[in-house]
Every structure is written in C-alpha cells, then in structure tokens.
mmCIF file of C-alpha atoms in Angstrom:
data_model
loop_
_atom_site.group_PDB
_atom_site.id
_atom_site.type_symbol
_atom_site.label_atom_id
_atom_site.label_comp_id
_atom_site.label_asym_id
_atom_site.label_seq_id
_atom_site.Cartn_x
_atom_site.Cartn_y
_atom_site.Cartn_z
ATOM 1 C CA UNK A 24 -7.477 9.265 -18.441
ATOM 2 C CA UNK A 25 -10.174 7.598 -16.401
ATOM 3 C CA UNK A 26 -11.292 4.025 -16.255
ATOM 4 C CA UNK A 27 -13.909 2.098 -14.366
ATOM 5 C CA UNK A 28 -13.552 -1.499 -13.364
ATOM 6 C CA UNK A 29 -14.992 -4.426 -11.567
ATOM 7 C CA UNK A 30 -12.462 -6.571 -9.727
ATOM 8 C CA UNK A 31 -11.425 -8.393 -12.937
ATOM 9 C CA UNK A 32 -10.833 -5.394 -15.238
ATOM 10 C CA UNK A 33 -7.651 -5.691 -17.307
ATOM 11 C CA UNK A 34 -7.684 -2.273 -19.051
ATOM 12 C CA UNK A 35 -4.487 -0.257 -18.670
ATOM 13 C CA UNK A 36 -2.960 2.912 -20.053
ATOM 14 C CA UNK A 37 0.041 2.772 -22.423
ATOM 15 C CA UNK A 38 3.211 2.502 -20.364
ATOM 16 C CA UNK A 39 5.364 4.758 -22.592
ATOM 17 C CA UNK A 40 2.754 7.494 -22.390
ATOM 18 C CA UNK A 41 2.334 7.062 -18.648
ATOM 19 C CA UNK A 42 5.974 7.758 -17.747
ATOM 20 C CA UNK A 43 6.957 9.789 -20.757
ATOM 21 C CA UNK A 44 10.319 8.158 -21.536
ATOM 22 C CA UNK A 45 9.521 4.474 -21.824
ATOM 23 C CA UNK A 46 10.353 3.869 -18.190
ATOM 24 C CA UNK A 47 8.491 1.284 -16.164
ATOM 25 C CA UNK A 48 7.042 2.324 -12.847
ATOM 26 C CA UNK A 49 8.435 0.978 -9.605
ATOM 27 C CA UNK A 50 5.513 0.768 -7.185
ATOM 28 C CA UNK A 51 6.246 0.498 -3.463
ATOM 29 C CA UNK A 52 3.919 0.075 -0.491
ATOM 30 C CA UNK A 53 5.348 1.190 2.844
ATOM 31 C CA UNK A 54 3.279 -0.807 5.309
ATOM 32 C CA UNK A 55 1.760 0.915 8.309
ATOM 33 C CA UNK A 56 3.479 -1.599 10.586
ATOM 34 C CA UNK A 57 6.873 -0.432 9.275
ATOM 35 C CA UNK A 58 6.450 3.348 9.402
ATOM 36 C CA UNK A 59 4.316 3.453 12.571
ATOM 37 C CA UNK A 60 3.956 1.511 15.796
ATOM 38 C CA UNK A 61 0.523 -0.016 15.173
ATOM 39 C CA UNK A 62 0.019 -0.705 18.882
ATOM 40 C CA UNK A 63 0.367 2.970 19.902
ATOM 41 C CA UNK A 64 -1.939 5.693 18.650
ATOM 42 C CA UNK A 65 -0.288 8.129 16.192
ATOM 43 C CA UNK A 66 3.265 6.889 16.730
ATOM 44 C CA UNK A 67 5.594 7.580 13.785
ATOM 45 C CA UNK A 68 8.757 5.498 13.373
ATOM 46 C CA UNK A 69 10.920 8.375 12.167
ATOM 47 C CA UNK A 70 14.284 6.592 12.011
ATOM 48 C CA UNK A 71 12.810 3.622 10.146
ATOM 49 C CA UNK A 72 11.091 5.857 7.619
ATOM 50 C CA UNK A 73 14.296 7.860 7.080
ATOM 51 C CA UNK A 74 16.271 4.703 6.365
ATOM 52 C CA UNK A 75 13.625 3.428 3.947
ATOM 53 C CA UNK A 76 13.623 6.797 2.163
ATOM 54 C CA UNK A 77 17.396 6.517 1.644
ATOM 55 C CA UNK A 78 16.953 2.995 0.308
ATOM 56 C CA UNK A 79 14.484 4.275 -2.289
ATOM 57 C CA UNK A 80 16.992 6.646 -3.927
ATOM 58 C CA UNK A 81 18.033 4.146 -6.658
ATOM 59 C CA UNK A 82 14.384 3.942 -7.783
ATOM 60 C CA UNK A 83 13.599 7.663 -7.932
ATOM 61 C CA UNK A 84 12.931 7.587 -11.685
ATOM 62 C CA UNK A 85 9.395 6.269 -12.107
ATOM 63 C CA UNK A 86 8.878 5.705 -8.380
ATOM 64 C CA UNK A 87 5.341 5.741 -7.000
ATOM 65 C CA UNK A 88 4.638 5.171 -3.320
ATOM 66 C CA UNK A 89 1.666 4.096 -1.261
ATOM 67 C CA UNK A 90 1.784 4.057 2.518
ATOM 68 C CA UNK A 91 -0.509 2.478 5.062
ATOM 69 C CA UNK A 92 -2.285 4.422 7.796
ATOM 70 C CA UNK A 93 -0.896 2.329 10.645
ATOM 71 C CA UNK A 94 -1.675 3.677 14.098
ATOM 72 C CA UNK A 95 -2.772 7.008 12.583
ATOM 73 C CA UNK A 96 -5.844 5.405 11.052
ATOM 74 C CA UNK A 97 -6.696 1.864 12.084
ATOM 75 C CA UNK A 98 -7.092 2.270 15.845
ATOM 76 C CA UNK A 99 -9.621 5.121 15.773
ATOM 77 C CA UNK A 100 -11.359 3.856 12.626
ATOM 78 C CA UNK A 101 -11.968 0.467 14.210
ATOM 79 C CA UNK A 102 -13.071 2.012 17.525
ATOM 80 C CA UNK A 103 -15.814 3.977 15.754
ATOM 81 C CA UNK A 104 -16.736 1.383 13.117
ATOM 82 C CA UNK A 105 -15.793 3.559 10.169
ATOM 83 C CA UNK A 106 -15.117 0.488 8.003
ATOM 84 C CA UNK A 107 -18.869 -0.198 8.073
ATOM 85 C CA UNK A 108 -19.841 3.138 6.549
ATOM 86 C CA UNK A 109 -22.198 5.814 7.819
ATOM 87 C CA UNK A 110 -24.476 4.490 10.559
ATOM 88 C CA UNK A 111 -24.886 7.523 12.843
ATOM 89 C CA UNK A 112 -24.098 11.220 12.547
ATOM 90 C CA UNK A 113 -21.851 10.854 15.607
ATOM 91 C CA UNK A 114 -19.361 9.044 13.360
ATOM 92 C CA UNK A 115 -18.780 12.120 11.221
ATOM 93 C CA UNK A 116 -16.569 13.784 13.786
ATOM 94 C CA UNK A 117 -14.386 10.688 13.772
ATOM 95 C CA UNK A 118 -14.270 10.610 9.968
ATOM 96 C CA UNK A 119 -12.867 14.130 10.119
ATOM 97 C CA UNK A 120 -10.361 13.319 12.866
ATOM 98 C CA UNK A 121 -9.088 10.152 11.160
ATOM 99 C CA UNK A 122 -8.676 12.054 7.877
ATOM 100 C CA UNK A 123 -6.722 14.694 9.777
ATOM 101 C CA UNK A 124 -4.531 12.056 11.419
ATOM 102 C CA UNK A 125 -3.676 10.194 8.213
ATOM 103 C CA UNK A 126 -2.774 13.491 6.570
ATOM 104 C CA UNK A 127 -0.464 14.219 9.462
ATOM 105 C CA UNK A 128 1.206 10.866 8.778
ATOM 106 C CA UNK A 129 1.310 11.583 5.050
ATOM 107 C CA UNK A 130 2.992 14.918 5.728
ATOM 108 C CA UNK A 131 5.610 13.250 7.918
ATOM 109 C CA UNK A 132 6.286 10.656 5.239
ATOM 110 C CA UNK A 133 6.578 13.390 2.596
ATOM 111 C CA UNK A 134 8.968 15.416 4.753
ATOM 112 C CA UNK A 135 11.131 12.360 5.335
ATOM 113 C CA UNK A 136 11.241 11.476 1.639
ATOM 114 C CA UNK A 137 12.058 15.029 0.546
ATOM 115 C CA UNK A 138 14.767 15.332 3.202
ATOM 116 C CA UNK A 139 16.339 12.238 1.647
ATOM 117 C CA UNK A 140 16.262 13.498 -1.952
ATOM 118 C CA UNK A 141 13.080 11.758 -3.077
ATOM 119 C CA UNK A 142 10.899 14.395 -4.785
ATOM 120 C CA UNK A 143 7.624 13.283 -3.251
ATOM 121 C CA UNK A 144 4.199 14.836 -3.860
ATOM 122 C CA UNK A 145 0.921 13.834 -2.237
ATOM 123 C CA UNK A 146 -2.145 12.552 -4.106
ATOM 124 C CA UNK A 147 -4.968 11.580 -1.698
ATOM 125 C CA UNK A 148 -7.076 8.596 -2.831
ATOM 126 C CA UNK A 149 -10.247 10.660 -3.303
ATOM 127 C CA UNK A 150 -8.362 12.950 -5.729
ATOM 128 C CA UNK A 151 -7.995 10.091 -8.207
ATOM 129 C CA UNK A 152 -10.768 7.612 -7.459
ATOM 130 C CA UNK A 153 -14.484 7.289 -6.765
ATOM 131 C CA UNK A 154 -15.702 4.625 -4.377
ATOM 132 C CA UNK A 155 -18.799 2.480 -4.002
ATOM 133 C CA UNK A 156 -19.358 -0.335 -1.529
ATOM 134 C CA UNK A 157 -15.813 -0.130 -0.212
ATOM 135 C CA UNK A 158 -14.303 -0.701 -3.667
ATOM 136 C CA UNK A 159 -12.970 1.603 -6.369
ATOM 137 C CA UNK A 160 -15.722 2.380 -8.882
ATOM 138 C CA UNK A 161 -13.523 4.486 -11.182
ATOM 139 C CA UNK A 162 -9.886 5.524 -11.158
ATOM 140 C CA UNK A 163 -8.242 8.535 -12.769
ATOM 141 C CA UNK A 164 -4.600 7.912 -13.635
ATOM 142 C CA UNK A 165 -3.804 11.427 -14.882
ATOM 143 C CA UNK A 166 -2.848 12.927 -11.479
ATOM 144 C CA UNK A 167 -0.143 10.280 -11.136
ATOM 145 C CA UNK A 168 0.918 10.441 -14.779
ATOM 146 C CA UNK A 169 1.406 14.202 -14.722
ATOM 147 C CA UNK A 170 3.637 14.030 -11.645
ATOM 148 C CA UNK A 171 5.675 11.146 -13.038
ATOM 149 C CA UNK A 172 6.181 13.004 -16.319
ATOM 150 C CA UNK A 173 7.541 15.939 -14.321
ATOM 151 C CA UNK A 174 10.061 13.670 -12.617
ATOM 152 C CA UNK A 175 8.234 13.674 -9.290
ATOM 153 C CA UNK A 176 7.267 10.693 -7.128
ATOM 154 C CA UNK A 177 3.538 10.505 -6.333
ATOM 155 C CA UNK A 178 2.615 9.350 -2.834
ATOM 156 C CA UNK A 179 -0.874 8.159 -1.935
ATOM 157 C CA UNK A 180 -2.131 6.441 1.199
ATOM 158 C CA UNK A 181 -4.865 4.625 3.076
ATOM 159 C CA UNK A 182 -7.696 6.984 3.992
ATOM 160 C CA UNK A 183 -11.371 7.482 4.825
ATOM 161 C CA UNK A 184 -13.097 8.358 1.545
ATOM 162 C CA UNK A 185 -16.564 9.355 0.262
ATOM 163 C CA UNK A 186 -18.517 6.287 -0.833
ATOM 164 C CA UNK A 187 -21.629 6.359 -3.034
ATOM 165 C CA UNK A 188 -23.546 3.616 -1.235
ATOM 166 C CA UNK A 189 -21.962 3.668 2.239
ATOM 167 C CA UNK A 190 -21.592 7.418 2.788
ATOM 168 C CA UNK A 191 -17.923 6.877 3.518
ATOM 169 C CA UNK A 192 -15.632 3.863 3.534
ATOM 170 C CA UNK A 193 -12.031 2.889 4.135
ATOM 171 C CA UNK A 194 -9.723 2.946 1.143
ATOM 172 C CA UNK A 195 -6.774 0.744 2.026
ATOM 173 C CA UNK A 196 -3.294 1.326 0.689
ATOM 174 C CA UNK A 197 -3.566 -2.110 -0.939
ATOM 175 C CA UNK A 198 -6.663 -0.997 -2.851
ATOM 176 C CA UNK A 199 -4.670 1.902 -4.309
ATOM 177 C CA UNK A 200 -1.789 -0.468 -5.066
ATOM 178 C CA UNK A 201 -4.118 -2.589 -7.190
ATOM 179 C CA UNK A 202 -5.549 0.428 -9.027
ATOM 180 C CA UNK A 203 -2.070 1.728 -9.812
ATOM 181 C CA UNK A 204 -0.816 -1.681 -10.903
ATOM 182 C CA UNK A 205 -3.758 -2.094 -13.281
ATOM 183 C CA UNK A 206 -3.244 1.382 -14.731
ATOM 184 C CA UNK A 207 0.539 1.465 -15.108
ATOM 185 C CA UNK A 208 1.701 -2.185 -15.261
ATOM 186 C CA UNK A 209 4.847 -1.573 -13.165
ATOM 187 C CA UNK A 210 8.182 -3.266 -13.620
ATOM 188 C CA UNK A 211 8.444 -4.062 -9.909
ATOM 189 C CA UNK A 212 5.869 -3.999 -7.121
ATOM 190 C CA UNK A 213 7.244 -4.175 -3.584
ATOM 191 C CA UNK A 214 5.233 -4.577 -0.408
ATOM 192 C CA UNK A 215 7.405 -3.462 2.498
ATOM 193 C CA UNK A 216 6.237 -5.328 5.613
ATOM 194 C CA UNK A 217 7.451 -6.112 9.138
ATOM 195 C CA UNK A 218 8.235 -9.761 8.296
ATOM 196 C CA UNK A 219 10.463 -11.419 5.687
ATOM 197 C CA UNK A 220 7.503 -12.379 3.511
ATOM 198 C CA UNK A 221 4.707 -14.947 3.673
ATOM 199 C CA UNK A 222 5.226 -17.893 6.016
ATOM 200 C CA UNK A 223 3.465 -21.239 6.282
ATOM 201 C CA UNK A 224 2.236 -20.087 9.731
ATOM 202 C CA UNK A 225 2.520 -16.942 11.838
ATOM 203 C CA UNK A 226 6.280 -16.294 12.358
ATOM 204 C CA UNK A 227 5.506 -14.016 15.319
ATOM 205 C CA UNK A 228 3.874 -16.910 17.164
ATOM 206 C CA UNK A 229 5.793 -19.905 15.830
ATOM 207 C CA UNK A 230 9.589 -20.014 15.750
ATOM 208 C CA UNK A 231 9.449 -22.937 13.303
ATOM 209 C CA UNK A 232 7.527 -20.984 10.675
ATOM 210 C CA UNK A 233 9.014 -21.403 7.198
ATOM 211 C CA UNK A 234 9.283 -18.653 4.611
ATOM 212 C CA UNK A 235 7.394 -19.325 1.379
ATOM 213 C CA UNK A 236 9.786 -18.254 -1.391
ATOM 214 C CA UNK A 237 7.163 -18.311 -4.145
ATOM 215 C CA UNK A 238 3.540 -17.700 -3.210
ATOM 216 C CA UNK A 239 0.661 -18.654 -5.519
ATOM 217 C CA UNK A 240 -3.034 -19.438 -5.171
ATOM 218 C CA UNK A 241 -2.371 -22.966 -3.920
ATOM 219 C CA UNK A 242 -0.164 -21.456 -1.207
ATOM 220 C CA UNK A 243 -3.081 -19.279 -0.120
ATOM 221 C CA UNK A 244 -5.390 -22.290 0.134
ATOM 222 C CA UNK A 245 -2.875 -24.078 2.359
ATOM 223 C CA UNK A 246 -2.194 -21.192 4.767
ATOM 224 C CA UNK A 247 -3.127 -21.613 8.427
ATOM 225 C CA UNK A 248 -5.547 -18.902 9.514
ATOM 226 C CA UNK A 249 -4.719 -16.551 12.384
ATOM 227 C CA UNK A 250 -5.963 -13.132 13.520
ATOM 228 C CA UNK A 251 -3.906 -9.937 13.600
ATOM 229 C CA UNK A 252 -2.735 -8.732 17.002
ATOM 230 C CA UNK A 253 -3.398 -5.098 16.040
ATOM 231 C CA UNK A 254 -6.411 -3.151 14.813
ATOM 232 C CA UNK A 255 -6.806 -3.353 11.042
ATOM 233 C CA UNK A 256 -9.951 -2.089 9.318
ATOM 234 C CA UNK A 257 -8.773 -3.016 5.810
ATOM 235 C CA UNK A 258 -9.328 -6.768 6.017
ATOM 236 C CA UNK A 259 -7.519 -9.945 6.933
ATOM 237 C CA UNK A 260 -4.092 -11.017 5.710
ATOM 238 C CA UNK A 261 -5.887 -13.441 3.378
ATOM 239 C CA UNK A 262 -7.736 -10.613 1.699
ATOM 240 C CA UNK A 263 -4.456 -8.740 1.302
ATOM 241 C CA UNK A 264 -2.813 -11.792 -0.259
ATOM 242 C CA UNK A 265 -5.754 -12.192 -2.646
ATOM 243 C CA UNK A 266 -5.161 -8.626 -3.771
ATOM 244 C CA UNK A 267 -1.429 -9.257 -4.174
ATOM 245 C CA UNK A 268 -2.203 -12.241 -6.405
ATOM 246 C CA UNK A 269 -4.347 -9.948 -8.562
ATOM 247 C CA UNK A 270 -1.623 -7.267 -8.628
ATOM 248 C CA UNK A 271 0.983 -9.823 -9.711
ATOM 249 C CA UNK A 272 -0.896 -10.223 -13.015
ATOM 250 C CA UNK A 273 -0.093 -6.608 -13.889
ATOM 251 C CA UNK A 274 3.651 -6.362 -13.225
ATOM 252 C CA UNK A 275 6.894 -8.133 -14.046
ATOM 253 C CA UNK A 276 7.604 -8.947 -10.407
ATOM 254 C CA UNK A 277 5.596 -8.626 -7.198
ATOM 255 C CA UNK A 278 7.319 -9.257 -3.888
ATOM 256 C CA UNK A 279 7.098 -8.848 -0.121
ATOM 257 C CA UNK A 280 10.218 -7.788 1.791
ATOM 258 C CA UNK A 281 11.018 -6.976 5.404
ATOM 259 C CA UNK A 282 11.312 -3.219 5.769
ATOM 260 C CA UNK A 283 12.747 -3.575 9.257
ATOM 261 C CA UNK A 284 15.921 -5.205 7.899
ATOM 262 C CA UNK A 285 18.329 -2.571 6.531
ATOM 263 C CA UNK A 286 19.129 -2.853 2.841
ATOM 264 C CA UNK A 287 16.339 -5.166 1.754
ATOM 265 C CA UNK A 288 14.083 -2.531 0.238
ATOM 266 C CA UNK A 289 17.038 -1.065 -1.667
ATOM 267 C CA UNK A 290 17.909 -4.475 -3.103
ATOM 268 C CA UNK A 291 14.285 -5.083 -4.058
ATOM 269 C CA UNK A 292 13.814 -1.812 -5.960
ATOM 270 C CA UNK A 293 17.223 -2.278 -7.602
ATOM 271 C CA UNK A 294 16.224 -5.675 -8.969
ATOM 272 C CA UNK A 295 18.781 -7.565 -6.882
ATOM 273 C CA UNK A 296 18.286 -10.884 -5.108
ATOM 274 C CA UNK A 297 16.896 -10.389 -1.613
ATOM 275 C CA UNK A 298 15.210 -12.428 1.112
ATOM 276 C CA UNK A 299 11.541 -12.156 0.197
ATOM 277 C CA UNK A 300 8.391 -13.849 -0.983
ATOM 278 C CA UNK A 301 7.698 -13.473 -4.701
ATOM 279 C CA UNK A 302 3.980 -13.480 -5.498
ATOM 280 C CA UNK A 303 3.144 -15.554 -8.574
ATOM 281 C CA UNK A 304 0.077 -14.418 -10.576
ATOM 282 C CA UNK A 305 -3.096 -16.147 -9.497
#
C-alpha cells in the first residue's frame, strides 16, 4: 500500500491489517551516537549495540527498528556536501562510498540483533520511499508490513538516496521514523540517544542543565540554541525535535531515553517507568 504526503498528511493504514494480529508496532530509533563513535570515522560500538539488542527482546513482536548512520555516514557526507544534492560529478564516487559504508553499519547492526535473538531483516529507505527536495514524496508500507506479518523485525536506516529534484539527498533515520509512525501508528516510539532526554540547555556543556520530563511545542520555543560538536548532515537538534513533535501525533507514547545507560531501553519498550523525556504532540 503506497501513500504520498506533504508534511501534514494524516493518512495511515489499518493497524490490525498492518501487523496481522491486532498488535501495535513498537518503533525504535537507535541513534548513531549510541551505536557508533561519531567523532571517529566508521567506528562501531559493538558492546553497546549488543546490550541494546538484548534489551529489545521483550519487544520482538511488532518491533521495527531504524538506526542512524553515525560516523559511517555523517563525516564523509558532510565533507563532500552530499546533503546539498548533486553539484559536481566528482561527488558521485562519494555517494557510492557513503552508501557502502552505511550498509556495512547496517550489516553489523543486523548481525548483532540476530545474534541476540531478534529476527532482523534490512529494508533500505529507497526500497520503500521516493524522495524529492530532501523529503519523502511517497512511502510504500508493504515491505514493512510483509516482514511484520511473518514475525520478523524490519530494520531501516539513514542513507544517501535518489532524489527527483536534487539528484540525490540524505534520508535521515528520523525521516523514516516519521514515515513509519504515520503509516503504522505505533503503540510506543522510542528514540535511543546518548543523553537522558531533552534538557533546558546542553547537558554536555552545562552541569546545571535540567531534564525536561514532558516536552511540547512551548518547550521547543524556550530551548537555548547550541551547535552539535560532531558532523551531522540531517539537520539541527531543533529540526529533529520538530519531527518528534509531529511523530508524537501518531503514537500512544513518544519518548527519548539514554541508550548508554543499561536497562533504560528495555524499560521503555516494556512500557515501564524510566528516566526519559516524553514528547507531547505538537
């Protein structure tokens, strides 16, 4: 089943049909800063990913995963301006190499999940979506639905993708999170980050930063603006939070947890209380 949308589309597929047995999807984003070292090119955090895979076991039924590209994508993509689309033919070699690198990361994530009893299968973004101007023009939910109905856990990821007007563009993991949330209306959406949630200022630079327990649009307006210390071609933290506010309209609960703290992801996907920021629909 395909659908096209502008940023405000509310069309979704029937949930019972999507998962086959009336189950609600649990949608999890494994951030690139959690599964890779974003400061070091192509550096996989194997032990962290293994622990997170074990924590996902309680959610295997109806689980869908998205992972960021981390240091396998952002560093080289930013160096060669891939987020700006096709400007010179010299970029094409780097499109190919970044695609290769993010597939290497995807394979490592898949291996780790399978080794920990999560039946993970890969669905690249371009296999389910068409892109124009750096946004999703149309999204096909069937590849995910078929795998879920078989009892498998689809895994998609941030990638360089064909783009109708730009030649190619960057599809962020967050962009796929929004498409999946709109299509499947999950029970729980979890963003697994390297901090406890959203703070009133940067917790990595200010020891007095306070965790925002419930984040809404007014919280976004009041946030102090800072720049990321690492390369990120998928937009600022404010853009990511805008997308989370949109995602929160399509699920029962949307939250941000610290994937570097053992046990928090497991509590989140199990519906238990956990240190986090809950995103309130905006």
